[in-house]
Structures are given as C-alpha cells and as structure tokens.
Tab-separated table of N, CA and C in Angstrom:
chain	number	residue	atom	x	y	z
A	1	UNK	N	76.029	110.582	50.201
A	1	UNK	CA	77.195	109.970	50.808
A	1	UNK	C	77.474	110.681	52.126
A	2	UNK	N	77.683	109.878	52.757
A	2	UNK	CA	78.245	110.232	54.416
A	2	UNK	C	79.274	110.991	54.519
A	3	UNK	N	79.637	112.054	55.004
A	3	UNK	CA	80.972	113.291	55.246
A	3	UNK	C	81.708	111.802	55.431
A	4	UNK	N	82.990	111.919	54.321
A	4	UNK	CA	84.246	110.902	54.186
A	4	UNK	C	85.467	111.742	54.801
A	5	UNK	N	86.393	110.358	55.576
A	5	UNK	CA	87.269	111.619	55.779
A	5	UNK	C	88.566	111.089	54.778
A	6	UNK	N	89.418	111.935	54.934
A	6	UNK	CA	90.319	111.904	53.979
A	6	UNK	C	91.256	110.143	53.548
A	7	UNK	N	91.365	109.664	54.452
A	7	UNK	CA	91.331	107.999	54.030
A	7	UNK	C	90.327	107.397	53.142
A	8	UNK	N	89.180	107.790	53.688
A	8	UNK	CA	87.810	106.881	52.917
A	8	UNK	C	88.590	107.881	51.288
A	9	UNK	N	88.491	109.352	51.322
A	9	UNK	CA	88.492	109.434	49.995
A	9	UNK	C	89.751	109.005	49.496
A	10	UNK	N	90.840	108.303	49.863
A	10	UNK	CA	91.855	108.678	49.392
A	10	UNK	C	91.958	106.431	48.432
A	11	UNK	N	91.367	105.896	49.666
A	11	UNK	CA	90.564	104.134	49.179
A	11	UNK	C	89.775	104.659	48.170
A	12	UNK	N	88.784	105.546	48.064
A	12	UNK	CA	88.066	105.533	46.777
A	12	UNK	C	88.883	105.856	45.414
A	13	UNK	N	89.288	107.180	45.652
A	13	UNK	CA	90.228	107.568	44.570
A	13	UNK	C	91.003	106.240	43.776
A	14	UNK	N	91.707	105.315	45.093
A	14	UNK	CA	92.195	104.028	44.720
A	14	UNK	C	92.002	103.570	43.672
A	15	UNK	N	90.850	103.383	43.442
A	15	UNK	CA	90.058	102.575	42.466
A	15	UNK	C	89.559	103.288	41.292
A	16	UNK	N	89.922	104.148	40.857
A	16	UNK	CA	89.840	105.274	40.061
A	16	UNK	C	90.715	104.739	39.061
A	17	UNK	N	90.340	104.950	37.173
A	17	UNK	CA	91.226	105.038	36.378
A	17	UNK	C	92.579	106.296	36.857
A	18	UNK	N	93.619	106.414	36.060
A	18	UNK	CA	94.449	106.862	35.705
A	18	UNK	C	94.353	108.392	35.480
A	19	UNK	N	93.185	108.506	34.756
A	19	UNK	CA	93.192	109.711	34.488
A	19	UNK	C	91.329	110.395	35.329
A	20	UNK	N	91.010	109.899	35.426
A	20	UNK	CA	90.039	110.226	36.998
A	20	UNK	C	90.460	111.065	38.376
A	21	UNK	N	91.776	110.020	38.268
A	21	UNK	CA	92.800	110.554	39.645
A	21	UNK	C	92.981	111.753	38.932
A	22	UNK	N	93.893	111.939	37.730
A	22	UNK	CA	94.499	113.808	37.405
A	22	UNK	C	93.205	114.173	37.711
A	23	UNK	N	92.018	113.887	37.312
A	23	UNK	CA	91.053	115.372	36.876
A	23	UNK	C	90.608	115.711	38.395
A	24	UNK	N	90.903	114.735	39.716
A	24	UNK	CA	90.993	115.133	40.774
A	24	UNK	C	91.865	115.393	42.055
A	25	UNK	N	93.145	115.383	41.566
A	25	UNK	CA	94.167	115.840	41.738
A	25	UNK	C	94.263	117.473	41.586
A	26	UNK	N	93.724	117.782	40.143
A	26	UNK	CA	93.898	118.908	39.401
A	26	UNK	C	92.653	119.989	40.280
A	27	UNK	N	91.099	119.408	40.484
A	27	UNK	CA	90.695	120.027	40.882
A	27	UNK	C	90.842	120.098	42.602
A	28	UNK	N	91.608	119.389	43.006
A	28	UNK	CA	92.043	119.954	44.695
A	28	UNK	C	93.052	120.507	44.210
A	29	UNK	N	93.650	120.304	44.067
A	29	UNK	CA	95.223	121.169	43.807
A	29	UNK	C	94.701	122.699	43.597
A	30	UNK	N	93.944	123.072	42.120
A	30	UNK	CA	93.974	124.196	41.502
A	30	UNK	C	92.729	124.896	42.080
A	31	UNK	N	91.865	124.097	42.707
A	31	UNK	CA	90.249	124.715	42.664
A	31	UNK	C	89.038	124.849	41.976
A	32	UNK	N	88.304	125.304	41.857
A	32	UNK	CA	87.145	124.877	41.004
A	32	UNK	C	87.473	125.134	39.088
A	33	UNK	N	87.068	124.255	38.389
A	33	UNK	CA	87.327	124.601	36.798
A	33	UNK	C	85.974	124.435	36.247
A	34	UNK	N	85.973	124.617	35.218
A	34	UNK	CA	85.298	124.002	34.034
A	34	UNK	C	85.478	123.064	33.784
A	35	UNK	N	84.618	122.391	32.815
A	35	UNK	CA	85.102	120.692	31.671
A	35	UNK	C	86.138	121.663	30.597
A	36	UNK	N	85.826	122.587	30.113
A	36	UNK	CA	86.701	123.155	28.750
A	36	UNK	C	88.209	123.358	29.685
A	37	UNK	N	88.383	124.258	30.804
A	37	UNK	CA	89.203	124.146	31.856
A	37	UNK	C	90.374	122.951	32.095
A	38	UNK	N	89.340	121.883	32.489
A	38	UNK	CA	89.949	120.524	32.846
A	38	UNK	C	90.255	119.814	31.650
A	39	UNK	N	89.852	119.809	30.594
A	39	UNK	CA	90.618	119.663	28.918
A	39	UNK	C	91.520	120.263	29.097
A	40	UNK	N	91.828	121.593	28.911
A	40	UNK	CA	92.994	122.321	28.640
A	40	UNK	C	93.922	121.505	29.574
A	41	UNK	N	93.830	121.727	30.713
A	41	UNK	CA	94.628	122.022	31.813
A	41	UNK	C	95.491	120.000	31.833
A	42	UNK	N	94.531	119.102	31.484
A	42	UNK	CA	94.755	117.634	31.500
A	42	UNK	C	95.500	116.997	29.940
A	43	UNK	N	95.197	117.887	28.854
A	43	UNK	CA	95.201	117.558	27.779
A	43	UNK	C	94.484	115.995	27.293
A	44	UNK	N	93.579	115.585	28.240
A	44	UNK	CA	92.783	114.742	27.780
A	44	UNK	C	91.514	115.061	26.916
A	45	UNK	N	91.245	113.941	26.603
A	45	UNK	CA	89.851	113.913	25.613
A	45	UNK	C	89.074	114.657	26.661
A	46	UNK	N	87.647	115.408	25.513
A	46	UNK	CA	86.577	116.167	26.203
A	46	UNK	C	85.813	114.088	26.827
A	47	UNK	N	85.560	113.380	26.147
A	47	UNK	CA	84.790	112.610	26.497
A	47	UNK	C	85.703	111.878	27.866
A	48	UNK	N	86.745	111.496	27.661
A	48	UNK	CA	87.676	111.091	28.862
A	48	UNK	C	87.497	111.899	30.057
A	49	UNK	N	87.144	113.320	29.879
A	49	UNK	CA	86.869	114.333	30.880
A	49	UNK	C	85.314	114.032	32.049
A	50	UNK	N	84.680	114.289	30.629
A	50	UNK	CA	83.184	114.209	30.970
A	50	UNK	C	83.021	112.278	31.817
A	51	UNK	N	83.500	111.731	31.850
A	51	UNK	CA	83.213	110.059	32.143
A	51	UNK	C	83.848	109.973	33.934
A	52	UNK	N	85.279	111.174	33.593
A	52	UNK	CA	85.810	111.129	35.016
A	52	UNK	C	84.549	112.200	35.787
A	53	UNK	N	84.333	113.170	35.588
A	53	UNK	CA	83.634	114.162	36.154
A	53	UNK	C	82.338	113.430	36.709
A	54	UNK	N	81.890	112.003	35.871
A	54	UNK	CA	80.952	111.655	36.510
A	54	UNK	C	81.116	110.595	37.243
A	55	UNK	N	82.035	110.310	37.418
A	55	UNK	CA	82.575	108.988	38.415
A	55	UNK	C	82.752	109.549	39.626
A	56	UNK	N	83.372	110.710	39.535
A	56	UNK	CA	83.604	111.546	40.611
A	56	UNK	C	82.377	112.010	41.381
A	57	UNK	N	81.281	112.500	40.749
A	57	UNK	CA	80.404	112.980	41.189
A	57	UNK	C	78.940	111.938	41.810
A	58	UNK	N	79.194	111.181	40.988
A	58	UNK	CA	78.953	109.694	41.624
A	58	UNK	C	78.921	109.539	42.745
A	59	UNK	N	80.242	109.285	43.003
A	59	UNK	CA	81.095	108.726	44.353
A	59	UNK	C	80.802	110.125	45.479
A	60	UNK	N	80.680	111.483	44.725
A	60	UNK	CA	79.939	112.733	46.325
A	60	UNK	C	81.465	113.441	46.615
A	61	UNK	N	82.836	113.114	45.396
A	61	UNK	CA	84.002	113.764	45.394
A	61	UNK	C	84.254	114.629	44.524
A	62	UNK	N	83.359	115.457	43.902
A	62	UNK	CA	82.942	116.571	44.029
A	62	UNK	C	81.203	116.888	43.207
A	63	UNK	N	81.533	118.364	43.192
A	63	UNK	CA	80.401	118.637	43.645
A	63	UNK	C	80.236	119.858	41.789
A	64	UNK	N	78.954	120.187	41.727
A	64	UNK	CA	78.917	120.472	40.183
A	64	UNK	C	78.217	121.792	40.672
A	65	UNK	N	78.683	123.304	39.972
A	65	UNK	CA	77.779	124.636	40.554
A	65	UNK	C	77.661	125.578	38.992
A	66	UNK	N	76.771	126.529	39.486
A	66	UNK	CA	76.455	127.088	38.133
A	66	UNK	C	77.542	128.092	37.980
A	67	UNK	N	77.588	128.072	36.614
A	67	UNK	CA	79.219	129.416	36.567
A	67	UNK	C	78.508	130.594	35.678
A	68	UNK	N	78.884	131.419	36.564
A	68	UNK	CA	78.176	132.647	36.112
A	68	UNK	C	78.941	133.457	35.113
A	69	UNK	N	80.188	133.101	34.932
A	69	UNK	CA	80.425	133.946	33.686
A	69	UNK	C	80.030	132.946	32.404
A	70	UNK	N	79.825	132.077	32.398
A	70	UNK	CA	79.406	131.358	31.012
A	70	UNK	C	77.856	130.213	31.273
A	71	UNK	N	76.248	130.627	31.513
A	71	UNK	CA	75.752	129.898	31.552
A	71	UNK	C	75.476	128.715	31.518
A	72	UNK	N	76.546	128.563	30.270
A	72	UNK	CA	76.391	126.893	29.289
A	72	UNK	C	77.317	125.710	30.170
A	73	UNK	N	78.340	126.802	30.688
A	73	UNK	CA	78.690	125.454	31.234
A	73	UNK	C	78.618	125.296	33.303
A	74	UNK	N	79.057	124.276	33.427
A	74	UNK	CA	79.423	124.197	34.924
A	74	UNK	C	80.874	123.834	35.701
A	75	UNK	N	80.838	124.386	37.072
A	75	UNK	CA	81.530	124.591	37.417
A	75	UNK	C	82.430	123.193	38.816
A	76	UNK	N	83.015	122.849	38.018
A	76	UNK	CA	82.919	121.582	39.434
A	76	UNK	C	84.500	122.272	39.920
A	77	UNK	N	83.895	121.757	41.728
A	77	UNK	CA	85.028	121.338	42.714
A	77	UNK	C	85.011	120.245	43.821
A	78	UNK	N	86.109	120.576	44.262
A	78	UNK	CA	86.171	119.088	45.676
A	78	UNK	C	84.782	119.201	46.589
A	79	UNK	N	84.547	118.525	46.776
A	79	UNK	CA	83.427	118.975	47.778
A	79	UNK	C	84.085	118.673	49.321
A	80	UNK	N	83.321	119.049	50.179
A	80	UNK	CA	84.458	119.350	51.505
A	80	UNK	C	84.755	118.076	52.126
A	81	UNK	N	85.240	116.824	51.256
A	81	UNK	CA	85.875	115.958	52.300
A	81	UNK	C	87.246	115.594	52.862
C-alpha cells in the first residue's frame, strides 16, 4: 500500500466493523500490544481480536513485529501513516 495520509486512513477505518475501529484506536492511542494485550485491554473475544488484527493488516494499518519478551506471540502497531 502507498504511504496513506491521514484522511485516506481515516475513509478506510470508515468502513471498519465496530470493534476493528477500538482495536485501532487502542493501538494508536496506547502503542504497540499484543493479541493477549488487545483482549485484555478491549474485553473482546480472542477470535473478534484476531479477525480485526487482520483486516487491519490487510489494509497496511498496521504493521506485525517479533516480541522479544515472549517468542510465541507478536507484536502489532500503527504503521507510520
């Protein structure tokens, strides 16, 4: 995806379920989390989690990194648009 600027992401988001928007709300707001993280923090389902995380990542609004204190899982944030 082409560097978006904050309009383009803000039309995409648009079109986003309900709870897509929190889990990216939450990660600009707060900064990079976990999926176990973004459960806690959303009190949504792990699978409701995991479906937004990939819609998001989809779309190039954010971005997925390795987390070094826990191998198993990963680490997503905004990516710079």
């Amino acid at each position: 995806m082409a560097e978006a600027t904050y309009d383009d992401v803000e039309k995409i988001i648009e079109e986003f379920p309900p709870s897509t928007k929190k889990i990216f709300e939450v990660l600009r707001s707060k900064g990079p989390m976990t999926q176990k993280d973004l459960i806690n923090e959303t009190s949504l389902s792990p699978r409701t989690v995991r479906h937004a995380i990939q819609r998001l990542k989809e779309k190039g609004l954010i971005i997925e990194k390795f987390y070094f204190k826990d191998a198993r899982q990963r680490l997503y944030c905004p990516s710079k648009n």
